[in-house]
Tab-separated table of N, CA and C in Angstrom:
chain	number	residue	atom	x	y	z
A	1	UNK	N	11.679	4.037	4.624
A	1	UNK	CA	10.331	3.726	5.084
A	1	UNK	C	9.738	5.310	5.365
A	2	UNK	N	8.311	5.319	5.291
A	2	UNK	CA	7.740	6.501	5.482
A	2	UNK	C	7.007	6.771	6.639
A	3	UNK	N	7.186	5.699	7.378
A	3	UNK	CA	6.293	5.771	8.719
A	3	UNK	C	7.059	5.157	9.786
A	4	UNK	N	6.749	5.301	11.036
A	4	UNK	CA	7.378	4.925	12.032
A	4	UNK	C	6.342	3.823	12.811
A	5	UNK	N	6.818	3.008	13.630
A	5	UNK	CA	5.926	2.008	14.277
A	5	UNK	C	5.155	2.929	15.187
A	6	UNK	N	5.654	3.959	15.905
A	6	UNK	CA	4.507	4.827	16.603
A	6	UNK	C	3.391	5.334	15.867
A	7	UNK	N	3.832	5.918	14.642
A	7	UNK	CA	2.661	6.309	13.817
A	7	UNK	C	1.747	5.233	13.416
A	8	UNK	N	2.231	3.992	12.977
A	8	UNK	CA	1.623	2.918	12.669
A	8	UNK	C	0.474	2.505	13.908
A	9	UNK	N	0.698	2.370	15.129
A	9	UNK	CA	0.133	2.306	16.131
A	9	UNK	C	-1.078	3.580	16.478
A	10	UNK	N	-0.524	4.734	16.170
A	10	UNK	CA	-1.679	5.778	16.175
A	10	UNK	C	-2.587	5.818	15.061
A	11	UNK	N	-2.188	5.174	13.969
A	11	UNK	CA	-3.367	4.787	13.077
A	11	UNK	C	-4.219	3.697	13.166
A	12	UNK	N	-4.049	3.146	14.446
A	12	UNK	CA	-4.848	1.919	14.827
A	12	UNK	C	-4.056	0.567	14.572
A	13	UNK	N	-2.844	0.422	14.154
A	13	UNK	CA	-2.232	-0.777	13.803
A	13	UNK	C	-2.068	-1.557	15.088
A	14	UNK	N	-2.208	-2.920	14.650
A	14	UNK	CA	-2.078	-3.689	15.957
A	14	UNK	C	-0.950	-5.081	15.806
A	15	UNK	N	-0.195	-4.882	14.579
A	15	UNK	CA	0.905	-5.828	14.441
A	15	UNK	C	1.858	-5.563	15.564
A	16	UNK	N	2.646	-6.923	15.767
A	16	UNK	CA	3.908	-6.652	16.694
A	16	UNK	C	4.896	-5.727	15.880
A	17	UNK	N	5.711	-5.093	16.526
A	17	UNK	CA	6.614	-4.202	15.839
A	17	UNK	C	7.722	-4.874	14.908
A	18	UNK	N	8.023	-6.191	15.068
A	18	UNK	CA	8.744	-6.999	14.137
A	18	UNK	C	8.208	-7.222	12.918
A	19	UNK	N	6.901	-7.699	12.828
A	19	UNK	CA	6.211	-7.783	11.706
A	19	UNK	C	5.723	-6.503	10.878
A	20	UNK	N	5.590	-5.505	11.663
A	20	UNK	CA	5.379	-4.304	10.996
A	20	UNK	C	6.562	-3.607	10.298
A	21	UNK	N	7.802	-3.918	10.666
A	21	UNK	CA	9.100	-3.524	10.003
A	21	UNK	C	9.304	-4.403	8.600
A	22	UNK	N	8.959	-5.660	8.799
A	22	UNK	CA	8.811	-6.386	7.492
A	22	UNK	C	7.942	-5.973	6.432
A	23	UNK	N	6.789	-5.769	6.744
A	23	UNK	CA	5.546	-5.159	5.938
A	23	UNK	C	5.872	-3.780	5.462
A	24	UNK	N	6.463	-2.908	6.555
A	24	UNK	CA	6.597	-1.494	6.267
A	24	UNK	C	7.608	-1.392	4.928
A	25	UNK	N	8.653	-2.298	4.900
A	25	UNK	CA	9.702	-2.333	4.020
A	25	UNK	C	8.944	-2.594	2.662
A	26	UNK	N	8.298	-3.593	2.769
A	26	UNK	CA	7.607	-4.124	1.371
A	26	UNK	C	6.537	-2.918	0.817
A	27	UNK	N	5.796	-2.310	1.820
A	27	UNK	CA	4.902	-1.257	1.559
A	27	UNK	C	5.701	0.082	1.005
A	28	UNK	N	6.944	0.412	1.347
A	28	UNK	CA	7.653	1.310	0.954
A	28	UNK	C	8.263	1.058	-0.541
A	29	UNK	N	8.377	-0.204	-0.635
A	29	UNK	CA	8.773	-0.577	-2.294
A	29	UNK	C	7.628	-0.331	-3.078
A	30	UNK	N	6.388	-0.667	-2.620
A	30	UNK	CA	5.197	-0.707	-3.547
A	30	UNK	C	4.878	0.959	-3.717
A	31	UNK	N	5.229	1.890	-2.647
A	31	UNK	CA	5.204	3.210	-2.859
A	31	UNK	C	5.970	3.807	-3.804
A	32	UNK	N	7.482	3.389	-3.569
A	32	UNK	CA	8.419	3.818	-4.623
A	32	UNK	C	8.011	3.492	-6.014
A	33	UNK	N	7.598	2.313	-6.154
A	33	UNK	CA	7.281	1.835	-7.541
A	33	UNK	C	6.221	2.444	-8.304
A	34	UNK	N	5.213	2.709	-7.379
A	34	UNK	CA	3.896	3.358	-7.977
A	34	UNK	C	4.278	4.761	-8.250
A	35	UNK	N	5.206	5.446	-7.554
A	35	UNK	CA	5.530	6.844	-7.815
A	35	UNK	C	6.830	6.967	-8.718
A	36	UNK	N	7.273	6.066	-9.039
A	36	UNK	CA	8.480	5.861	-9.769
A	36	UNK	C	9.815	6.710	-9.097
A	37	UNK	N	9.766	6.640	-7.757
A	37	UNK	CA	11.026	7.341	-6.909
A	37	UNK	C	10.426	8.584	-6.466
A	38	UNK	N	9.304	9.171	-6.904
A	38	UNK	CA	9.079	10.586	-6.488
A	38	UNK	C	8.695	10.863	-5.060
A	39	UNK	N	8.155	9.804	-4.515
A	39	UNK	CA	7.887	9.782	-2.988
A	39	UNK	C	9.261	10.080	-2.139
A	40	UNK	N	10.433	9.750	-2.707
A	40	UNK	CA	11.682	9.801	-1.716
A	40	UNK	C	11.946	11.325	-1.779
A	41	UNK	N	11.494	12.065	-2.955
A	41	UNK	CA	11.772	13.495	-2.920
A	41	UNK	C	10.711	14.434	-2.703
A	42	UNK	N	9.514	13.684	-2.271
A	42	UNK	CA	8.408	14.576	-2.088
A	42	UNK	C	8.283	15.813	-0.975
A	43	UNK	N	7.798	16.859	-1.241
A	43	UNK	CA	7.739	17.953	-0.496
A	43	UNK	C	7.239	17.422	0.994
A	44	UNK	N	7.641	18.221	1.894
A	44	UNK	CA	7.181	17.975	3.374
A	44	UNK	C	5.778	18.001	3.390
A	45	UNK	N	4.849	18.620	2.832
A	45	UNK	CA	3.537	18.478	2.870
A	45	UNK	C	3.044	17.152	2.580
A	46	UNK	N	3.840	16.271	2.079
A	46	UNK	CA	3.371	14.859	1.626
A	46	UNK	C	3.779	13.846	2.796
A	47	UNK	N	4.508	14.476	3.989
A	47	UNK	CA	5.119	13.364	4.918
A	47	UNK	C	3.915	12.535	5.593
A	48	UNK	N	2.903	13.343	5.847
A	48	UNK	CA	1.732	12.685	6.587
A	48	UNK	C	0.980	11.820	5.658
A	49	UNK	N	0.725	12.043	4.442
A	49	UNK	CA	-0.079	11.259	3.495
A	49	UNK	C	0.940	10.042	3.256
A	50	UNK	N	2.077	10.248	2.972
A	50	UNK	CA	2.878	8.924	2.650
A	50	UNK	C	3.116	8.046	4.132
A	51	UNK	N	3.052	8.654	5.183
A	51	UNK	CA	3.017	7.767	6.397
A	51	UNK	C	1.886	6.898	6.604
A	52	UNK	N	0.562	7.696	6.320
A	52	UNK	CA	-0.692	7.069	6.355
A	52	UNK	C	-0.852	6.007	5.353
A	53	UNK	N	-0.211	6.221	3.963
A	53	UNK	CA	-0.390	5.304	3.032
A	53	UNK	C	0.345	3.858	3.434
A	54	UNK	N	1.717	4.138	3.646
A	54	UNK	CA	2.445	3.027	4.153
A	54	UNK	C	1.746	2.319	5.338
A	55	UNK	N	1.030	3.080	6.310
A	55	UNK	CA	0.514	2.190	7.288
A	55	UNK	C	-0.787	1.504	6.953
A	56	UNK	N	-1.449	2.083	5.924
A	56	UNK	CA	-2.610	1.339	5.409
A	56	UNK	C	-2.058	0.176	4.447
A	57	UNK	N	-1.038	0.151	3.684
A	57	UNK	CA	-0.316	-0.768	3.106
A	57	UNK	C	-0.146	-1.852	4.153
A	58	UNK	N	0.438	-1.669	4.947
A	58	UNK	CA	0.943	-2.453	5.953
A	58	UNK	C	-0.092	-3.529	6.361
A	59	UNK	N	-1.170	-2.753	6.712
A	59	UNK	CA	-2.460	-3.729	7.284
A	59	UNK	C	-2.925	-4.428	6.184
A	60	UNK	N	-3.147	-3.879	5.069
A	60	UNK	CA	-3.550	-4.697	3.801
A	60	UNK	C	-2.797	-5.785	3.538
A	61	UNK	N	-1.471	-5.571	3.467
A	61	UNK	CA	-0.521	-6.776	3.077
A	61	UNK	C	-0.616	-7.818	4.403
A	62	UNK	N	-0.787	-7.477	5.690
A	62	UNK	CA	-0.925	-8.502	6.693
A	62	UNK	C	-2.128	-9.389	6.511
A	63	UNK	N	-3.186	-8.595	6.052
A	63	UNK	CA	-4.512	-9.401	5.611
A	63	UNK	C	-4.474	-10.162	4.585
A	64	UNK	N	-3.425	-10.187	3.728
A	64	UNK	CA	-3.230	-10.829	2.376
A	64	UNK	C	-3.740	-10.257	1.404
A	65	UNK	N	-4.198	-9.016	1.310
A	65	UNK	CA	-4.646	-8.133	0.169
A	65	UNK	C	-3.558	-8.341	-0.768
A	66	UNK	N	-4.080	-7.939	-2.129
A	66	UNK	CA	-2.969	-7.682	-3.347
A	66	UNK	C	-2.440	-9.070	-3.653
A	67	UNK	N	-2.976	-10.098	-3.125
A	67	UNK	CA	-2.346	-11.582	-3.758
A	67	UNK	C	-3.097	-11.763	-5.008
A	68	UNK	N	-2.231	-11.500	-6.091
A	68	UNK	CA	-2.797	-11.779	-7.459
A	68	UNK	C	-2.596	-13.024	-7.903
A	69	UNK	N	-3.320	-13.445	-9.000
A	69	UNK	CA	-3.035	-14.682	-9.558
A	69	UNK	C	-3.856	-15.884	-9.037
A	70	UNK	N	-4.967	-15.385	-7.954
A	70	UNK	CA	-5.818	-16.522	-7.404
A	70	UNK	C	-7.183	-16.374	-8.338
A	71	UNK	N	-7.196	-17.012	-9.174
A	71	UNK	CA	-8.439	-16.789	-10.112
A	71	UNK	C	-9.207	-18.089	-9.775
A	72	UNK	N	-10.617	-18.102	-10.297
A	72	UNK	CA	-11.492	-19.281	-10.166
A	72	UNK	C	-12.432	-18.650	-9.234
A	73	UNK	N	-12.710	-19.718	-8.234
A	73	UNK	CA	-13.730	-19.451	-7.218
A	73	UNK	C	-13.646	-18.100	-6.428
A	74	UNK	N	-14.522	-17.249	-6.345
A	74	UNK	CA	-14.491	-16.024	-5.716
A	74	UNK	C	-14.773	-16.010	-4.307
A	75	UNK	N	-15.492	-16.857	-3.767
A	75	UNK	CA	-15.752	-16.938	-2.463
A	75	UNK	C	-16.361	-18.451	-2.082
A	76	UNK	N	-15.899	-19.079	-0.990
A	76	UNK	CA	-16.471	-20.270	-0.402
A	76	UNK	C	-16.385	-20.487	0.965
A	77	UNK	N	-17.222	-21.230	1.640
A	77	UNK	CA	-17.276	-21.412	3.257
A	77	UNK	C	-17.642	-22.742	3.320
A	78	UNK	N	-16.681	-23.443	4.063
A	78	UNK	CA	-16.663	-24.853	4.499
A	78	UNK	C	-16.570	-24.905	6.073
A	79	UNK	N	-17.588	-25.441	6.572
A	79	UNK	CA	-17.709	-25.648	8.070
A	79	UNK	C	-16.886	-24.695	9.100
A	80	UNK	N	-17.412	-23.425	8.562
A	80	UNK	CA	-17.002	-22.240	9.206
A	80	UNK	C	-15.741	-21.536	8.681
A	81	UNK	N	-14.914	-22.200	7.803
A	81	UNK	CA	-13.876	-21.545	7.096
A	81	UNK	C	-14.420	-20.843	5.948
A	82	UNK	N	-13.974	-19.729	5.903
A	82	UNK	CA	-14.323	-18.998	4.387
A	82	UNK	C	-13.339	-18.236	3.888
A	83	UNK	N	-13.206	-18.184	2.565
A	83	UNK	CA	-12.119	-17.597	1.704
A	83	UNK	C	-12.705	-16.832	0.874
A	84	UNK	N	-12.069	-15.642	0.374
A	84	UNK	CA	-12.645	-14.934	-0.923
A	84	UNK	C	-11.325	-14.798	-1.695
A	85	UNK	N	-11.186	-15.096	-2.944
A	85	UNK	CA	-9.943	-14.875	-3.886
A	85	UNK	C	-10.109	-13.773	-4.804
A	86	UNK	N	-9.207	-13.012	-4.948
A	86	UNK	CA	-9.309	-11.882	-5.825
A	86	UNK	C	-8.570	-12.093	-7.215
A	87	UNK	N	-9.192	-11.723	-8.222
A	87	UNK	CA	-8.522	-11.780	-9.465
A	87	UNK	C	-7.486	-11.026	-9.672
A	88	UNK	N	-6.497	-11.036	-10.697
A	88	UNK	CA	-5.381	-10.107	-10.672
A	88	UNK	C	-5.884	-8.817	-10.849
A	89	UNK	N	-6.752	-8.620	-11.837
A	89	UNK	CA	-7.341	-7.193	-12.140
A	89	UNK	C	-7.978	-6.481	-10.884
A	90	UNK	N	-8.670	-7.394	-10.142
A	90	UNK	CA	-9.272	-6.706	-8.605
A	90	UNK	C	-8.158	-6.432	-7.661
A	91	UNK	N	-7.213	-7.142	-7.821
A	91	UNK	CA	-6.034	-6.954	-6.858
A	91	UNK	C	-5.287	-5.667	-7.118
A	92	UNK	N	-5.119	-5.528	-8.566
A	92	UNK	CA	-4.407	-4.269	-9.039
A	92	UNK	C	-5.258	-2.962	-8.839
A	93	UNK	N	-6.677	-3.237	-9.049
A	93	UNK	CA	-7.511	-1.950	-8.710
A	93	UNK	C	-7.584	-1.634	-7.143
A	94	UNK	N	-7.696	-2.561	-6.371
A	94	UNK	CA	-7.685	-2.340	-5.156
A	94	UNK	C	-6.575	-1.559	-4.548
A	95	UNK	N	-5.317	-2.124	-4.891
A	95	UNK	CA	-3.982	-1.376	-4.740
A	95	UNK	C	-3.952	-0.071	-5.389
A	96	UNK	N	-4.405	0.302	-6.352
A	96	UNK	CA	-4.366	1.405	-7.202
A	96	UNK	C	-5.287	2.378	-6.252
A	97	UNK	N	-6.445	2.069	-5.823
A	97	UNK	CA	-7.420	2.773	-5.219
A	97	UNK	C	-6.941	3.327	-3.844
A	98	UNK	N	-6.203	2.204	-3.113
A	98	UNK	CA	-5.638	2.659	-1.815
A	98	UNK	C	-4.337	3.689	-2.000
A	99	UNK	N	-3.784	3.698	-3.000
A	99	UNK	CA	-2.720	4.509	-3.388
A	99	UNK	C	-3.104	5.950	-3.810
A	100	UNK	N	-4.191	5.917	-4.543
A	100	UNK	CA	-4.913	7.152	-4.774
A	100	UNK	C	-5.448	7.737	-3.680
A	101	UNK	N	-5.935	7.331	-2.862
A	101	UNK	CA	-6.455	7.687	-1.651
A	101	UNK	C	-5.558	8.512	-0.971
A	102	UNK	N	-4.489	8.364	-0.958
A	102	UNK	CA	-3.221	8.850	0.059
A	102	UNK	C	-2.265	9.787	-0.878
A	103	UNK	N	-2.096	9.413	-1.981
A	103	UNK	CA	-0.767	9.979	-2.777
A	103	UNK	C	-1.314	11.066	-3.844
A	104	UNK	N	-2.399	11.606	-3.747
A	104	UNK	CA	-2.598	12.591	-4.707
A	104	UNK	C	-2.989	13.801	-4.199
A	105	UNK	N	-3.044	14.079	-3.131
A	105	UNK	CA	-3.150	15.236	-2.452
A	105	UNK	C	-2.228	15.632	-1.250
A	106	UNK	N	-1.621	16.821	-1.048
A	106	UNK	CA	-1.815	18.023	-1.927
A	106	UNK	C	-0.872	17.823	-2.971
A	107	UNK	N	0.072	17.035	-3.360
A	107	UNK	CA	0.726	16.719	-4.375
A	107	UNK	C	0.490	15.386	-5.008
A	108	UNK	N	0.078	15.428	-6.364
A	108	UNK	CA	-0.190	14.159	-7.067
A	108	UNK	C	1.496	13.371	-7.350
A	109	UNK	N	1.597	12.279	-6.526
A	109	UNK	CA	2.862	11.471	-6.690
A	109	UNK	C	2.664	10.382	-7.663
A	110	UNK	N	1.478	10.198	-8.074
A	110	UNK	CA	1.101	9.029	-9.163
A	110	UNK	C	0.900	9.303	-10.370
A	111	UNK	N	1.039	10.701	-10.757
A	111	UNK	CA	0.904	10.908	-12.514
A	111	UNK	C	2.231	11.767	-12.669
A	112	UNK	N	2.603	11.628	-13.758
A	112	UNK	CA	3.979	12.528	-14.030
A	112	UNK	C	3.403	13.811	-14.831
A	113	UNK	N	4.172	14.882	-14.607
A	113	UNK	CA	3.801	16.143	-15.142
A	113	UNK	C	4.957	16.438	-16.215
A	114	UNK	N	4.446	17.090	-17.217
A	114	UNK	CA	5.512	17.519	-18.308
A	114	UNK	C	5.382	16.452	-19.526
A	115	UNK	N	6.273	16.562	-19.978
A	115	UNK	CA	6.084	15.825	-21.316
A	115	UNK	C	7.303	14.617	-21.499
A	116	UNK	N	6.956	13.442	-21.986
A	116	UNK	CA	7.921	12.400	-22.260
A	116	UNK	C	8.322	12.237	-23.337
A	117	UNK	N	9.567	12.239	-23.708
A	117	UNK	CA	10.176	12.041	-24.973
A	117	UNK	C	10.923	10.613	-25.088
A	118	UNK	N	10.262	9.942	-26.244
A	118	UNK	CA	10.805	8.474	-26.611
A	118	UNK	C	11.854	8.511	-27.598
């Protein structure tokens, strides 16, 4: 994990501690996958952005963001209940945008440097 419950609360998080740890673990997996493991070996200058990213992911996951595969109706309202469904493409774009907000400065963890040989 890249953040603590105290950091999460300092960032405005309101989830109970037990729920935070479940979602923080998932958020850590998302970060590791997006950075191809480079986040684990990131320089100390990336500690705060990584923690902030994980906290933002926790809140987004708790809100049901990034649930891909819900296509069709984009928004509806029935007797006070409303729901908006995101397409897979929109879900991926929202996740990518969140990751880019935190994981590109001062070190860009989302892009590879150098050459790849196949």
